[in-house]
């Protein structure tokens, strides 16, 4: 998500970062390119103009920081401006003192309201709430049916009746009060902002249920019209926020930037996939880092803090830093990392991972299971000392894991190369802040010790680390991996083939995550 | 190669996360502490009260009417797009009121095009051309520039390929509808079915969207509404199988045309694009032959529309674009870029939710509606 925009900005800013001195012409040229990048990302024309003006003011007006080169200051200015425009705060829902908390979803046709309703219901359930879905889209054929099916998947009841949208919404509210559901989510029909009759109808739906939160659902692929639409819905319904859908495509999501700026309401939630679970609160501050290709380490860290076994993680990091990382360690870390979800998704959150890697990394759980199977087919001693592995041991492992000797060889070779890569000073220091004394590690440590608000402190130190260190994106790890992949590490795809045979073997016990959703369709 | 990425991902994650998790975790509760402040206790349903959640599926929308045989007069593109006027025409009016073409005028023109989602590259190309013609003395005054721009746009959209849809060939003709999620594929098929039936063809619908909940029901309602037959598969089933069955059925019953729905898919999802390629291959197997692969595109789509068109063209050989929801305030200018860059013509335009709100694309009217 937002990758294309970040690629563009990274390219522009990458050239500036290394400059020691910037002429006015350099700045003008960079700003013109930034404007083009923003427009190609569907940022509203007016918003792009004010964004660029804001960046210019920061670059020109701000006192020169001694620790940053002029190029880096432009990068920082862009980052700060993006944070400002995206709207720093993450939505904090306040539940109504007299339940239910009523939430109304509105938007254009096809923006994803019905699916979002179900995702939101699932999200509330995870927060320990008891939502009720109301299907007030009586316009589109089978919309209520769709909501019923999705509601069932989310484990949330659905209320609807074939009357009219206003009556359904009001009856839904009474129903929620009667059975004691504490969150009411009203799905409405898609409508055009210029359709006065339908806008009037949604206004009446709104006054029938007096929603505590009204969200506009917007497709991330929307172009310049997003702002006009948002403004019209805001005028009619007094929006509290926006839910951005279909962010999993390659749309650049400029609508996100623009809507906040124009209607002054933040992006509250974002939907990043077709599974009901692919939905969460939107963190605008982190998105700015992500747009600039600095990764989203905070999200990664939060996930990890929730899911990781503390001791195992510490142990792994220590051994890694000391260069004693074995296949055994790898296996135990893999178990941890798997808790975070798909590896592909994980990569996209990491700073400095080159774009080609993210795109090519269509890592599915089957391939992970295969790697596991191979390692599990080794004896503990072999895992510690891969040098022991002669031809006959390798063929035993291949048989044991349902793979081929080639695939075993490939894994061993690549593990060795990865080990070497990790040992090389450029790699580690690159990752930890562009060779500048491990600034990222420093930043992370600061975050932990900083008495301020954890999230903000983390971002500040992270951005300082990332920017100050010459940028994680262009830094050591990116370069390192890029070179590696360019020289080519063995035949691609060799290990990628699914081996049904491995299912029966030891490693096959590790079942891929059941929530695979669409993978099997 | 892949194994390497797995190894690296794990190693990197270990390192980053390990470093953080290893640091003593302080003040953990704070981050999510705020949200609960105004909270009241969760009230569960009292045990005695059974939630009265409706069990039977509610009739949705209008009850299935008698098939409507008559096709009403198609709406005028210009009338409907008339609602969308204002912005673009506002700029043009402001521009025309100027006596000379100064920088500000060029900026206005640029902004008008950008706001119509024409895109930076196409806008720059269009304006560069006009600028050089002004310099050469070929165009004089703002009026002439606007007229020239209008003509350029019209010409670039008006292709020799035309807006016609092909019925040629022996056997069963298949039109495949593809696109990302939520652009209006199912609705478009319903409307196309109505048009084709009114033109005297015997149409069969293939409910190839087996993924989205209730997509087949939605198409089924359209089938009832227009009085055409439909082939459905199991939800979550193989869409290729549905299309295959539809072609077989059409062959056996002598239907002229199969309209195949597909699930919305983002062009970036490799597996789903592969699935689409398979659907196309299966539909193209005799006696079926795919005459049209129509990319359904929402007029509100921004610059991503060009990427979508490119990817779907590469994958399944799109033959034309259906531009939907043009009755809103969005201008759909991305089709200008799609036409210029990929040579894909717009064939149909969707102008509303009514069964007749689908008309052939007309470049003259489209451009006129933008300017007038």
Short mmCIF file of C-alpha atoms in Angstrom, two decimals, chain A residues 81-464:
data_model
loop_
_atom_site.label_atom_id
_atom_site.label_comp_id
_atom_site.label_asym_id
_atom_site.label_seq_id
_atom_site.Cartn_x
_atom_site.Cartn_y
_atom_site.Cartn_z
CA UNK A 81 4.41 17.80 6.35
CA UNK A 82 2.92 14.42 5.51
CA UNK A 83 2.33 13.71 9.18
CA UNK A 84 0.64 17.04 9.56
CA UNK A 85 -1.57 16.56 6.52
CA UNK A 86 -2.47 12.96 7.28
CA UNK A 87 -3.51 14.05 10.76
CA UNK A 88 -1.36 12.82 13.60
CA UNK A 89 -3.84 11.14 15.89
CA UNK A 90 -5.19 7.65 15.68
CA UNK A 91 -8.92 7.48 16.31
CA UNK A 92 -9.88 6.68 19.86
CA UNK A 93 -13.40 5.42 20.00
CA UNK A 94 -15.47 6.57 22.93
CA UNK A 95 -18.35 4.21 23.55
CA UNK A 96 -21.73 5.68 24.35
CA UNK A 97 -22.69 5.80 28.00
CA UNK A 98 -26.15 4.54 27.03
CA UNK A 99 -25.55 1.68 24.61
CA UNK A 100 -25.69 0.92 21.83
CA UNK A 101 -22.93 2.99 20.27
CA UNK A 102 -24.37 3.64 16.83
CA UNK A 103 -22.16 3.67 13.77
CA UNK A 104 -23.40 4.70 10.36
CA UNK A 105 -21.55 3.84 7.17
CA UNK A 106 -22.18 5.75 3.98
CA UNK A 107 -20.48 6.12 0.64
CA UNK A 108 -20.62 5.79 -3.12
CA UNK A 109 -21.68 2.58 -4.83
CA UNK A 110 -18.97 -0.04 -4.84
CA UNK A 111 -16.74 1.59 -2.26
CA UNK A 112 -17.05 -1.48 -0.05
CA UNK A 113 -19.59 -0.53 2.62
CA UNK A 114 -21.15 -3.94 3.09
CA UNK A 115 -17.85 -5.74 3.43
CA UNK A 116 -16.55 -2.97 5.67
CA UNK A 117 -19.62 -3.27 7.91
CA UNK A 118 -18.80 -6.91 8.53
CA UNK A 119 -15.11 -6.19 9.05
CA UNK A 120 -15.95 -3.45 11.51
CA UNK A 121 -18.34 -5.78 13.34
CA UNK A 122 -15.60 -8.37 13.61
CA UNK A 123 -13.20 -5.71 14.86
CA UNK A 124 -15.65 -4.68 17.60
CA UNK A 125 -16.10 -8.27 18.60
CA UNK A 126 -12.36 -8.49 19.04
CA UNK A 127 -12.55 -5.46 21.29
CA UNK A 128 -14.94 -7.43 23.45
CA UNK A 129 -18.11 -5.78 22.20
CA UNK A 130 -21.37 -7.28 21.02
CA UNK A 131 -22.25 -5.64 17.75
CA UNK A 132 -25.43 -5.91 15.72
CA UNK A 133 -25.35 -5.32 11.98
CA UNK A 134 -28.24 -3.58 10.30
CA UNK A 135 -28.73 -4.05 6.58
CA UNK A 136 -30.31 -0.81 5.41
CA UNK A 137 -29.16 -1.23 1.81
CA UNK A 138 -32.44 -2.21 0.22
CA UNK A 139 -31.40 -0.78 -3.11
CA UNK A 140 -28.81 -3.11 -4.51
CA UNK A 141 -30.10 -6.57 -5.31
CA UNK A 142 -28.92 -9.13 -2.74
CA UNK A 143 -27.04 -6.60 -0.61
CA UNK A 144 -28.77 -7.75 2.57
CA UNK A 145 -28.09 -11.36 1.62
CA UNK A 146 -24.42 -10.48 1.25
CA UNK A 147 -24.41 -8.84 4.68
CA UNK A 148 -26.07 -11.90 6.22
CA UNK A 149 -23.41 -14.20 4.84
CA UNK A 150 -20.60 -11.93 5.95
CA UNK A 151 -22.22 -11.43 9.34
CA UNK A 152 -22.29 -15.15 9.81
CA UNK A 153 -18.58 -15.34 8.97
CA UNK A 154 -17.88 -12.60 11.47
CA UNK A 155 -20.10 -14.24 14.07
CA UNK A 156 -22.31 -11.17 14.33
CA UNK A 157 -26.10 -11.17 13.98
CA UNK A 158 -27.71 -9.23 11.16
CA UNK A 159 -30.99 -7.40 11.33
CA UNK A 160 -33.02 -6.29 8.35
CA UNK A 161 -36.56 -6.17 7.11
CA UNK A 162 -38.00 -5.36 3.73
CA UNK A 163 -39.51 -1.99 4.58
CA UNK A 164 -37.56 1.16 3.87
CA UNK A 165 -34.08 2.19 4.96
CA UNK A 166 -35.20 4.67 7.60
CA UNK A 167 -37.62 2.20 9.19
CA UNK A 168 -35.04 -0.60 9.10
CA UNK A 169 -32.44 1.54 10.82
CA UNK A 170 -34.89 2.64 13.53
CA UNK A 171 -36.11 -0.92 14.06
CA UNK A 172 -32.49 -2.09 14.21
CA UNK A 173 -31.78 0.38 16.97
CA UNK A 174 -34.79 -0.81 18.98
CA UNK A 175 -33.74 -4.38 18.41
CA UNK A 176 -30.23 -3.68 19.67
CA UNK A 177 -31.63 -2.07 22.79
CA UNK A 178 -34.05 -4.92 23.33
CA UNK A 179 -31.49 -7.70 23.12
CA UNK A 180 -28.69 -5.67 24.65
CA UNK A 181 -26.18 -5.36 21.83
CA UNK A 182 -23.80 -2.53 22.64
CA UNK A 183 -22.64 -1.55 19.15
CA UNK A 184 -24.95 -0.99 16.21
CA UNK A 185 -23.48 -0.83 12.73
CA UNK A 186 -25.79 0.46 10.01
CA UNK A 187 -24.90 -0.41 6.42
CA UNK A 188 -26.55 1.91 3.91
CA UNK A 189 -26.98 1.77 0.17
CA UNK A 190 -24.38 3.31 -2.08
CA UNK A 191 -25.35 6.72 -3.35
CA UNK A 192 -23.95 9.53 -5.41
CA UNK A 193 -23.21 12.74 -3.57
CA UNK A 194 -25.16 14.67 -6.19
CA UNK A 195 -28.28 12.54 -5.91
CA UNK A 196 -30.38 14.80 -3.74
CA UNK A 197 -33.19 12.33 -3.04
CA UNK A 198 -30.84 9.66 -1.83
CA UNK A 199 -28.72 12.10 0.14
CA UNK A 200 -31.92 13.21 1.83
CA UNK A 201 -32.76 9.60 2.57
CA UNK A 202 -29.44 8.93 4.25
CA UNK A 203 -29.90 12.11 6.25
CA UNK A 204 -33.20 10.73 7.49
CA UNK A 205 -31.59 7.37 8.28
CA UNK A 206 -29.02 9.29 10.26
CA UNK A 207 -31.56 11.25 12.27
CA UNK A 208 -33.53 8.06 12.93
CA UNK A 209 -30.61 6.47 14.75
CA UNK A 210 -28.53 9.52 15.81
CA UNK A 211 -25.20 7.84 15.16
CA UNK A 212 -22.29 8.43 17.50
CA UNK A 213 -19.94 7.92 14.60
CA UNK A 214 -20.59 8.44 10.92
CA UNK A 215 -17.94 7.11 8.62
CA UNK A 216 -17.55 7.69 4.91
CA UNK A 217 -16.25 4.62 3.11
CA UNK A 218 -13.84 5.53 0.32
CA UNK A 219 -12.10 3.30 -2.19
CA UNK A 220 -8.33 3.89 -2.18
CA UNK A 221 -8.38 3.91 -5.97
CA UNK A 222 -10.61 6.97 -6.12
CA UNK A 223 -9.28 9.93 -8.03
CA UNK A 224 -9.86 13.65 -7.77
CA UNK A 225 -13.55 13.14 -7.08
CA UNK A 226 -12.81 11.83 -3.58
CA UNK A 227 -12.63 15.31 -2.15
CA UNK A 228 -15.88 16.51 -3.72
CA UNK A 229 -17.62 13.37 -2.51
CA UNK A 230 -16.23 13.68 0.99
CA UNK A 231 -17.25 17.30 1.18
CA UNK A 232 -20.80 16.56 0.08
CA UNK A 233 -21.22 13.70 2.54
CA UNK A 234 -19.68 15.80 5.27
CA UNK A 235 -22.18 18.58 4.60
CA UNK A 236 -25.07 16.14 4.72
CA UNK A 237 -24.04 13.92 7.60
CA UNK A 238 -21.27 15.63 9.59
CA UNK A 239 -18.70 12.89 9.21
CA UNK A 240 -16.50 11.73 12.04
CA UNK A 241 -13.99 10.02 9.87
CA UNK A 242 -13.20 8.03 6.78
CA UNK A 243 -12.70 4.33 6.23
CA UNK A 244 -10.30 3.64 3.42
CA UNK A 245 -10.83 0.38 1.52
CA UNK A 246 -8.90 -1.67 -1.03
CA UNK A 247 -5.56 -0.44 0.17
CA UNK A 248 -4.07 -3.79 -0.74
CA UNK A 249 -3.86 -2.89 -4.40
CA UNK A 250 -1.21 -0.66 -5.88
CA UNK A 251 -3.36 2.44 -5.72
CA UNK A 252 -1.36 5.25 -4.25
CA UNK A 253 -4.07 6.33 -1.88
CA UNK A 254 -3.70 10.04 -2.44
CA UNK A 255 -7.37 10.33 -1.57
CA UNK A 256 -6.33 9.56 1.99
CA UNK A 257 -4.06 12.56 2.07
CA UNK A 258 -6.61 14.85 0.54
CA UNK A 259 -9.77 14.02 2.46
CA UNK A 260 -8.21 14.70 5.82
CA UNK A 261 -6.94 18.01 4.60
CA UNK A 262 -10.17 19.13 2.99
CA UNK A 263 -12.89 18.01 5.39
CA UNK A 264 -10.70 17.98 8.47
CA UNK A 265 -11.71 14.46 9.42
CA UNK A 266 -9.13 11.73 9.85
CA UNK A 267 -8.88 8.32 8.27
CA UNK A 268 -10.22 6.18 11.09
CA UNK A 269 -9.86 2.67 9.72
CA UNK A 270 -8.24 1.05 6.73
CA UNK A 271 -9.03 -2.20 5.00
CA UNK A 272 -6.12 -4.00 3.44
CA UNK A 273 -7.42 -7.25 2.06
CA UNK A 274 -10.35 -9.46 1.27
CA UNK A 275 -10.38 -11.44 4.49
CA UNK A 276 -12.54 -10.05 7.25
CA UNK A 277 -9.44 -9.86 9.45
CA UNK A 278 -7.67 -7.51 7.05
CA UNK A 279 -8.91 -4.41 8.80
CA UNK A 280 -7.60 -2.19 11.55
CA UNK A 281 -7.40 1.29 12.96
CA UNK A 282 -5.47 3.65 10.74
CA UNK A 283 -2.33 5.15 12.16
CA UNK A 284 -1.69 8.33 10.19
CA UNK A 285 1.68 9.05 11.73
CA UNK A 286 2.99 5.65 10.80
CA UNK A 287 1.59 5.97 7.32
CA UNK A 288 3.83 8.95 6.69
CA UNK A 289 6.86 6.82 7.46
CA UNK A 290 5.52 4.11 5.25
CA UNK A 291 4.94 6.50 2.38
CA UNK A 292 8.53 7.62 2.62
CA UNK A 293 9.69 4.03 2.52
CA UNK A 294 10.84 3.98 6.10
CA UNK A 295 8.78 0.95 6.92
CA UNK A 296 6.37 0.72 9.74
CA UNK A 297 8.46 -0.64 12.53
CA UNK A 298 6.04 0.50 15.19
CA UNK A 299 3.27 -1.72 13.91
CA UNK A 300 5.71 -4.57 13.67
CA UNK A 301 6.88 -3.98 17.19
CA UNK A 302 3.37 -3.78 18.56
CA UNK A 303 2.41 -6.99 16.92
CA UNK A 304 5.55 -8.60 18.17
CA UNK A 305 5.02 -7.39 21.70
CA UNK A 306 1.62 -9.00 21.67
CA UNK A 307 2.64 -12.25 20.11
CA UNK A 308 6.28 -12.97 20.80
CA UNK A 309 7.70 -15.07 23.57
CA UNK A 310 9.98 -12.64 25.31
CA UNK A 311 12.85 -14.99 26.15
CA UNK A 312 12.96 -16.66 22.79
CA UNK A 313 13.08 -13.32 21.02
CA UNK A 314 15.87 -12.00 23.23
CA UNK A 315 17.86 -15.17 22.82
CA UNK A 316 17.49 -15.06 19.05
CA UNK A 317 18.57 -11.45 18.76
CA UNK A 318 21.55 -12.00 21.01
CA UNK A 319 22.76 -15.01 19.08
CA UNK A 320 22.24 -13.20 15.84
CA UNK A 321 24.30 -10.25 16.93
CA UNK A 322 27.02 -12.56 18.18
CA UNK A 323 27.06 -14.44 14.92
CA UNK A 324 26.05 -17.75 16.49
CA UNK A 325 22.71 -18.03 14.72
CA UNK A 326 22.07 -21.66 13.78
CA UNK A 327 19.34 -23.48 11.95
CA UNK A 328 17.93 -24.45 15.32
CA UNK A 329 17.62 -20.77 16.27
CA UNK A 330 16.20 -20.06 12.89
CA UNK A 331 13.50 -22.64 13.42
CA UNK A 332 12.49 -21.31 16.82
CA UNK A 333 12.42 -17.74 15.50
CA UNK A 334 10.38 -18.87 12.55
CA UNK A 335 7.73 -20.15 14.95
CA UNK A 336 7.62 -16.72 16.55
CA UNK A 337 7.51 -14.83 13.31
CA UNK A 338 4.71 -17.02 12.03
CA UNK A 339 2.51 -15.69 14.80
CA UNK A 340 2.67 -12.29 13.16
CA UNK A 341 0.90 -13.44 10.04
CA UNK A 342 2.20 -13.88 6.53
CA UNK A 343 5.85 -13.25 5.88
CA UNK A 344 5.00 -11.21 2.83
CA UNK A 345 2.99 -8.81 4.97
CA UNK A 346 5.80 -8.68 7.46
CA UNK A 347 8.32 -7.67 4.83
CA UNK A 348 6.20 -4.73 3.80
CA UNK A 349 6.37 -3.33 7.31
CA UNK A 350 10.12 -3.45 7.50
CA UNK A 351 12.29 -0.51 6.74
CA UNK A 352 14.88 -0.78 4.04
CA UNK A 353 13.51 -3.86 2.37
CA UNK A 354 13.93 -3.27 -1.34
CA UNK A 355 10.84 -3.00 -3.44
CA UNK A 356 11.71 -5.91 -5.71
CA UNK A 357 11.88 -8.09 -2.66
CA UNK A 358 8.45 -7.04 -1.50
CA UNK A 359 6.98 -7.69 -4.89
CA UNK A 360 8.69 -10.98 -5.49
CA UNK A 361 8.07 -12.18 -2.03
CA UNK A 362 4.93 -14.06 -2.74
CA UNK A 363 5.82 -16.24 0.13
CA UNK A 364 2.99 -18.50 1.00
CA UNK A 365 2.65 -20.63 4.04
CA UNK A 366 3.27 -23.78 2.06
CA UNK A 367 6.78 -22.69 1.25
CA UNK A 368 7.42 -21.82 4.84
CA UNK A 369 6.16 -25.23 5.85
CA UNK A 370 8.59 -26.78 3.40
CA UNK A 371 11.54 -24.94 4.87
CA UNK A 372 10.43 -26.05 8.29
CA UNK A 373 10.07 -29.62 7.16
CA UNK A 374 13.64 -29.66 5.92
CA UNK A 375 15.06 -28.33 9.15
CA UNK A 376 12.91 -30.61 11.25
CA UNK A 377 14.22 -33.56 9.35
CA UNK A 378 17.74 -32.82 10.61
CA UNK A 379 19.11 -34.05 13.89
CA UNK A 380 19.76 -31.39 16.53
CA UNK A 381 23.46 -31.81 15.94
CA UNK A 382 23.10 -31.28 12.23
CA UNK A 383 21.13 -28.11 12.84
CA UNK A 384 24.02 -26.71 14.84
CA UNK A 385 26.74 -27.87 12.49
CA UNK A 386 25.58 -27.90 8.90
CA UNK A 387 29.11 -28.87 7.89
CA UNK A 388 28.25 -32.41 8.99
CA UNK A 389 25.79 -32.75 6.18
CA UNK A 390 27.29 -35.00 3.58
CA UNK A 391 25.53 -36.39 0.58
CA UNK A 392 23.90 -39.28 2.35
CA UNK A 393 22.63 -37.16 5.22
CA UNK A 394 21.24 -34.71 2.74
CA UNK A 395 19.35 -37.32 0.82
CA UNK A 396 17.98 -38.67 4.10
CA UNK A 397 16.75 -35.19 4.96
CA UNK A 398 15.21 -34.77 1.55
CA UNK A 399 13.35 -38.06 1.94
CA UNK A 400 12.33 -37.17 5.46
CA UNK A 401 10.92 -33.83 4.49
CA UNK A 402 9.35 -34.88 1.23
CA UNK A 403 11.62 -32.59 -0.77
CA UNK A 404 14.53 -33.16 -3.10
CA UNK A 405 18.24 -33.01 -2.38
CA UNK A 406 18.44 -29.93 -4.55
CA UNK A 407 15.97 -28.16 -2.36
CA UNK A 408 17.86 -29.13 0.77
CA UNK A 409 21.09 -27.91 -0.79
CA UNK A 410 19.48 -24.70 -1.79
CA UNK A 411 18.19 -23.97 1.68
CA UNK A 412 21.57 -24.70 3.22
CA UNK A 413 23.37 -22.57 0.71
CA UNK A 414 20.99 -19.70 1.16
CA UNK A 415 21.03 -19.91 4.91
CA UNK A 416 24.81 -19.75 4.75
CA UNK A 417 24.73 -16.75 2.49
CA UNK A 418 22.18 -15.03 4.68
CA UNK A 419 24.41 -15.74 7.66
CA UNK A 420 27.34 -14.16 5.89
CA UNK A 421 25.21 -11.23 4.90
CA UNK A 422 24.19 -10.73 8.49
CA UNK A 423 27.79 -10.91 9.62
CA UNK A 424 28.99 -8.36 7.14
CA UNK A 425 29.24 -5.01 8.90
CA UNK A 426 27.42 -3.14 6.13
CA UNK A 427 24.32 -5.22 6.53
CA UNK A 428 23.82 -4.79 10.21
CA UNK A 429 24.80 -1.21 10.47
CA UNK A 430 22.83 -0.46 7.35
CA UNK A 431 19.78 -1.89 8.95
CA UNK A 432 20.40 -0.10 12.13
CA UNK A 433 20.52 3.32 10.63
CA UNK A 434 22.60 3.70 7.55
CA UNK A 435 25.96 3.03 9.09
CA UNK A 436 25.66 5.86 11.52
CA UNK A 437 26.33 4.16 14.81
CA UNK A 438 23.21 2.10 14.88
CA UNK A 439 20.83 4.96 15.00
CA UNK A 440 17.81 2.86 14.59
CA UNK A 441 18.74 0.72 17.54
CA UNK A 442 19.37 3.90 19.41
CA UNK A 443 16.02 5.23 18.36
CA UNK A 444 14.28 2.10 19.44
CA UNK A 445 16.02 2.21 22.78
CA UNK A 446 15.08 5.84 23.17
CA UNK A 447 11.52 4.99 22.49
CA UNK A 448 11.56 2.52 25.29
CA UNK A 449 13.06 4.93 27.75
CA UNK A 450 11.31 8.07 26.65
CA UNK A 451 8.84 9.33 29.23
CA UNK A 452 6.60 10.89 26.58
CA UNK A 453 3.76 9.31 24.70
CA UNK A 454 5.12 6.00 23.46
CA UNK A 455 3.73 6.17 19.96
CA UNK A 456 4.84 9.69 19.21
CA UNK A 457 8.18 9.25 20.86
CA UNK A 458 8.73 6.15 18.81
CA UNK A 459 7.94 7.91 15.61
CA UNK A 460 10.10 10.88 16.38
CA UNK A 461 13.10 8.87 17.29
CA UNK A 462 12.52 6.51 14.44
CA UNK A 463 12.31 9.25 11.90
CA UNK A 464 15.28 10.98 13.37
#
